[in-house]
Tab-separated table of C-alpha atoms and ligand atoms in Angstrom:
chain	number	residue	atom	x	y	z
A	1	MET	CA	-103.346	-46.147	101.414
A	2	GLY	CA	-106.430	-44.870	103.075
A	3	ILE	CA	-107.340	-41.546	104.564
A	4	ALA	CA	-106.910	-42.670	107.961
A	5	GLU	CA	-103.419	-44.089	107.293
A	6	ASN	CA	-102.343	-40.849	105.385
A	7	LEU	CA	-103.572	-39.055	108.385
A	8	ALA	CA	-101.688	-40.945	110.993
A	9	ARG	CA	-98.461	-40.737	108.831
A	10	VAL	CA	-98.965	-36.849	108.575
A	11	GLN	CA	-99.431	-36.761	112.212
A	12	GLU	CA	-96.392	-38.643	112.815
A	13	ARG	CA	-94.253	-36.571	110.324
A	14	ILE	CA	-95.524	-33.436	112.336
A	15	GLY	CA	-94.337	-34.920	115.471
A	16	ALA	CA	-91.003	-35.771	114.190
A	17	ALA	CA	-90.490	-32.232	112.775
A	18	CYS	CA	-91.567	-30.976	116.229
A	19	SER	CA	-89.039	-32.767	117.888
A	20	ARG	CA	-86.064	-31.766	115.449
A	21	ALA	CA	-87.222	-28.217	116.224
A	22	GLY	CA	-87.377	-28.813	119.990
A	23	ARG	CA	-91.223	-28.226	120.039
A	24	GLU	CA	-94.221	-29.975	121.710
A	25	ALA	CA	-96.398	-31.756	119.075
A	26	ASP	CA	-99.366	-29.934	120.418
A	27	THR	CA	-97.943	-26.593	119.403
A	28	VAL	CA	-98.781	-27.378	115.457
A	29	GLU	CA	-102.479	-27.499	114.477
A	30	LEU	CA	-103.227	-29.699	111.444
A	31	VAL	CA	-105.856	-28.305	109.029
A	32	ALA	CA	-106.807	-30.953	106.479
A	33	VAL	CA	-107.571	-29.344	103.067
A	34	SER	CA	-110.572	-30.911	101.862
A	35	LYS	CA	-111.257	-28.490	98.834
A	36	GLY	CA	-112.557	-30.378	96.005
A	37	GLN	CA	-113.132	-33.666	98.111
A	38	PRO	CA	-116.373	-35.177	98.563
A	39	ILE	CA	-118.034	-35.091	102.164
A	40	GLU	CA	-117.596	-38.685	102.381
A	41	ALA	CA	-113.869	-38.166	102.355
A	42	VAL	CA	-114.081	-35.353	105.179
A	43	LEU	CA	-116.405	-37.846	107.013
A	44	LEU	CA	-113.607	-40.698	106.959
A	45	ALA	CA	-111.055	-37.991	108.300
A	46	PHE	CA	-113.135	-36.863	110.925
A	47	ALA	CA	-114.050	-40.376	112.285
A	48	ALA	CA	-110.249	-40.963	112.273
A	49	GLY	CA	-110.012	-38.029	114.711
A	50	GLN	CA	-109.330	-35.082	112.396
A	51	THR	CA	-111.530	-32.238	113.442
A	52	ALA	CA	-110.189	-29.062	111.493
A	53	PHE	CA	-110.741	-28.767	107.609
A	54	GLY	CA	-109.833	-26.339	105.266
A	55	GLU	CA	-111.712	-24.987	102.212
A	56	ASN	CA	-110.934	-22.541	99.302
A	57	TYR	CA	-114.299	-21.778	98.143
A	58	ALA	CA	-116.903	-19.738	100.197
A	59	GLN	CA	-119.972	-21.750	98.922
A	60	GLU	CA	-118.098	-25.137	99.219
A	61	LEU	CA	-117.166	-24.303	102.765
A	62	HIS	CA	-120.936	-23.387	103.681
A	63	GLU	CA	-122.138	-26.565	102.289
A	64	LYS	CA	-119.645	-28.764	103.945
A	65	ALA	CA	-119.727	-26.873	107.188
A	66	ASP	CA	-123.459	-27.394	107.173
A	67	ALA	CA	-123.095	-31.030	106.740
A	68	LEU	CA	-120.512	-31.609	109.431
A	69	THR	CA	-121.148	-28.879	112.157
A	70	GLU	CA	-118.956	-30.441	114.715
A	71	ALA	CA	-115.709	-29.776	112.709
A	72	ASP	CA	-113.789	-26.498	112.726
A	73	TRP	CA	-113.836	-25.080	109.350
A	74	HIS	CA	-111.059	-22.883	108.009
A	75	PHE	CA	-111.421	-20.401	104.914
A	76	ILE	CA	-108.039	-20.585	103.210
A	77	GLY	CA	-108.949	-19.264	99.608
A	78	ALA	CA	-108.858	-15.801	98.028
A	79	LEU	CA	-111.979	-14.230	99.330
A	80	GLN	CA	-113.982	-11.617	97.256
A	81	THR	CA	-115.603	-8.899	99.353
A	82	ASN	CA	-119.113	-9.948	98.135
A	83	LYS	CA	-118.660	-13.367	99.580
A	84	ALA	CA	-117.511	-12.370	102.865
A	85	LYS	CA	-120.989	-13.126	104.097
A	86	ILE	CA	-121.035	-16.729	103.015
A	87	VAL	CA	-118.074	-17.341	105.167
A	88	VAL	CA	-118.866	-15.564	108.434
A	89	GLY	CA	-120.382	-17.725	110.981
A	90	HIS	CA	-119.162	-20.930	109.079
A	91	ALA	CA	-115.570	-20.433	109.400
A	92	ALA	CA	-113.801	-20.837	112.844
A	93	LEU	CA	-110.752	-18.950	111.238
A	94	VAL	CA	-110.512	-17.011	107.943
A	95	HIS	CA	-106.688	-17.356	106.998
A	96	THR	CA	-106.970	-14.842	103.907
A	97	CYS	CA	-107.880	-11.525	104.815
A	98	ASP	CA	-105.460	-9.203	102.914
A	99	ARG	CA	-106.988	-5.852	102.445
A	100	LEU	CA	-108.905	-3.276	104.705
A	101	ALA	CA	-111.994	-3.381	102.818
A	102	LEU	CA	-112.347	-7.158	103.334
A	103	ALA	CA	-111.806	-6.835	106.662
A	104	GLN	CA	-114.403	-4.272	107.288
A	105	GLU	CA	-116.877	-6.318	105.459
A	106	LEU	CA	-115.888	-9.396	107.670
A	107	SER	CA	-116.287	-7.178	110.809
A	108	LYS	CA	-119.736	-5.948	109.539
A	109	ARG	CA	-121.108	-9.394	108.821
A	110	ALA	CA	-119.827	-10.868	112.078
A	111	SER	CA	-121.298	-7.864	113.921
A	112	GLY	CA	-124.529	-8.790	112.416
A	113	LYS	CA	-124.567	-12.085	113.403
A	114	ASN	CA	-123.423	-11.248	116.882
A	115	LEU	CA	-120.021	-12.940	116.634
A	116	THR	CA	-116.360	-12.393	116.709
A	117	GLN	CA	-114.719	-13.552	113.614
A	118	ARG	CA	-111.025	-14.902	114.048
A	119	ILE	CA	-108.790	-14.086	110.993
A	120	LEU	CA	-105.106	-14.148	109.951
A	121	LEU	CA	-103.707	-11.666	107.668
A	122	GLU	CA	-102.399	-13.335	104.424
A	123	VAL	CA	-98.803	-11.879	103.219
A	124	ASN	CA	-97.740	-12.130	99.653
A	125	VAL	CA	-94.337	-12.954	100.841
A	126	GLY	CA	-92.887	-13.570	97.321
A	127	ARG	CA	-94.267	-10.152	96.067
A	128	GLU	CA	-96.017	-12.355	93.163
A	129	PRO	CA	-98.288	-9.898	91.303
A	130	GLN	CA	-100.878	-12.805	90.533
A	131	LYS	CA	-101.362	-13.704	94.341
A	132	GLY	CA	-103.344	-12.463	97.124
A	133	GLY	CA	-101.866	-11.433	100.280
A	134	ALA	CA	-100.661	-7.930	101.569
A	135	LEU	CA	-97.399	-6.774	101.046
A	136	PRO	CA	-94.985	-6.971	103.976
A	137	GLU	CA	-94.314	-3.124	103.953
A	138	ASP	CA	-98.206	-2.575	104.024
A	139	LEU	CA	-98.889	-5.156	106.917
A	140	GLU	CA	-98.386	-2.934	110.112
A	141	GLY	CA	-100.834	-0.347	108.894
A	142	LEU	CA	-103.435	-3.210	107.793
A	143	CYS	CA	-102.818	-4.628	111.219
A	144	ALA	CA	-103.461	-1.495	113.029
A	145	ALA	CA	-106.381	-0.739	111.126
A	146	VAL	CA	-107.979	-4.300	111.589
A	147	ARG	CA	-107.527	-3.989	115.430
A	148	GLU	CA	-109.832	-0.970	115.428
A	149	LEU	CA	-112.625	-3.307	113.890
A	150	GLU	CA	-114.679	-4.557	116.935
A	151	ALA	CA	-116.105	-7.948	115.553
A	152	LEU	CA	-112.666	-9.273	114.170
A	153	ARG	CA	-109.861	-10.884	116.162
A	154	CYS	CA	-106.612	-10.909	114.207
A	155	GLU	CA	-104.678	-13.775	115.633
A	156	GLY	CA	-101.757	-14.155	113.243
A	157	LEU	CA	-100.265	-14.438	109.476
A	158	MET	CA	-100.567	-16.867	106.888
A	159	CYS	CA	-98.433	-17.351	103.513
A	160	ILE	CA	-98.388	-19.348	100.354
A	161	PRO	CA	-94.481	-19.044	99.327
A	162	PRO	CA	-93.893	-18.963	95.358
A	163	ALA	CA	-93.983	-22.373	93.670
A	164	GLY	CA	-90.565	-23.761	92.689
A	165	GLU	CA	-88.605	-21.590	95.348
A	166	ASP	CA	-86.949	-22.850	98.693
A	167	PRO	CA	-89.836	-22.062	101.053
A	168	ARG	CA	-87.735	-21.755	104.145
A	169	PRO	CA	-86.553	-17.975	103.598
A	170	HIS	CA	-90.277	-17.132	102.992
A	171	PHE	CA	-91.542	-19.017	106.252
A	172	ARG	CA	-88.643	-17.351	108.007
A	173	SER	CA	-89.697	-13.870	106.964
A	174	LEU	CA	-93.267	-14.658	107.779
A	175	ARG	CA	-92.049	-15.587	111.383
A	176	GLU	CA	-90.227	-12.424	111.777
A	177	LEU	CA	-93.161	-10.242	110.677
A	178	ARG	CA	-95.412	-12.005	113.106
A	179	ASP	CA	-92.888	-11.435	115.849
A	180	ARG	CA	-92.600	-7.884	114.996
A	181	LEU	CA	-96.224	-7.556	115.024
A	182	GLY	CA	-96.551	-9.249	118.498
A	183	LEU	CA	-99.183	-11.875	117.027
A	184	ARG	CA	-99.383	-15.546	117.786
A	185	GLU	CA	-100.230	-17.929	114.964
A	186	LEU	CA	-98.335	-18.574	111.828
A	187	SER	CA	-100.303	-20.556	109.156
A	188	MET	CA	-97.849	-21.967	106.580
A	189	GLY	CA	-96.878	-25.035	105.094
A	190	MET	CA	-98.587	-27.563	102.778
A	191	SER	CA	-98.078	-31.359	101.650
A	192	ALA	CA	-94.752	-30.573	100.087
A	193	ASP	CA	-93.299	-28.244	102.813
A	194	PHE	CA	-95.082	-28.654	106.077
A	195	GLU	CA	-91.910	-30.185	108.036
A	196	VAL	CA	-89.746	-27.015	106.863
A	197	ALA	CA	-92.824	-24.850	108.039
A	198	ILE	CA	-92.869	-26.381	111.297
A	199	GLU	CA	-89.126	-26.244	111.702
A	200	GLU	CA	-89.457	-22.338	111.091
A	201	GLY	CA	-92.149	-22.008	113.729
A	202	ALA	CA	-95.642	-22.627	111.959
A	203	THR	CA	-98.581	-23.196	114.519
A	204	ILE	CA	-101.068	-24.196	111.887
A	205	VAL	CA	-100.258	-26.486	108.670
A	206	ARG	CA	-102.543	-26.777	105.782
A	207	VAL	CA	-102.298	-30.312	104.208
A	208	GLY	CA	-104.502	-31.591	101.501
A	209	THR	CA	-103.064	-34.063	99.053
A	210	ALA	CA	-100.627	-36.014	101.514
A	211	ILE	CA	-104.139	-36.708	103.523
A	212	PHE	CA	-106.852	-37.072	100.785
A	213	GLY	CA	-104.669	-37.772	97.762
A	214	GLU	CA	-104.938	-35.825	94.486
A	215	ARG	CA	-108.056	-33.590	94.360
A	216	PRO	CA	-110.696	-34.418	91.808
A	217	ARG	CA	-110.825	-32.003	89.034
A	218	ARG	CA	-113.046	-29.025	89.388
A	219	ASN	CA	-115.428	-28.529	86.682
B	301	PLP	C1	-103.910	-22.154	100.571
B	301	PLP	C2	-103.920	-23.614	100.634
B	301	PLP	N1	-103.231	-24.069	101.499
B	301	PLP	C3	-102.893	-25.473	101.426
B	301	PLP	C4	-103.440	-26.066	100.413
B	301	PLP	C5	-103.133	-27.731	100.293
B	301	PLP	O1	-102.210	-27.983	99.530
B	301	PLP	P1	-101.575	-29.599	99.294
B	301	PLP	O2	-102.639	-30.285	98.589
B	301	PLP	O3	-100.446	-29.455	98.537
B	301	PLP	O4	-101.220	-30.170	100.721
B	301	PLP	C6	-103.915	-25.634	99.455
B	301	PLP	C7	-104.603	-26.388	98.216
B	301	PLP	O5	-105.062	-26.009	97.193
B	301	PLP	C8	-104.202	-24.292	99.467
B	301	PLP	O6	-104.726	-23.543	98.516
């Protein structure tokens, strides 16, 4: 199947999950994860009506955002503080802010470009040592500190549950954290589990392989 057909199928599945959950289909934004995909694949998806794309590497995001300025580019990868400057001004939303030093750098760079950078705070819901994300108990303090930064707007939370575990309890705990902090967005759910994420309240799902197929190997 081609990219347009895959996209239509994913949208259909989003619609079905929304109706199971008693939600309107337009309450979930689909971010097509184009990491590792050539710009031609992105252009095909864009022509089929997809406007939001997700990238994991700062330089790749920058290059693709320059090649397709009409799209909304989302940064969803681990972000080194020294790469913040590459992302600010190119990413409509940074999903993976997980520490104060990174938030401060994003704010400084956004301020320098006279813009407000929209961000989500990434949460390490599975407490995995090798993964990014703030620990749940640190979130309230981080959120309060980030709210003091003038050029950032924190809109919600993001997570990647541990591979091989039932994602539902992790999605649920992210939703509870979001509610407690009074935020709006919940970025959760990938190709294997976006329907469960929608049932648990996702407002943004990040779907790659179900749209583009397997990613070409990165070398
Ligand atoms: C943070 C994040 N979200 C979503 C995806 C998309 O995953 P999938 O291709 O399983 O849909 C990826 C893929 O690398 C990712 O890193």
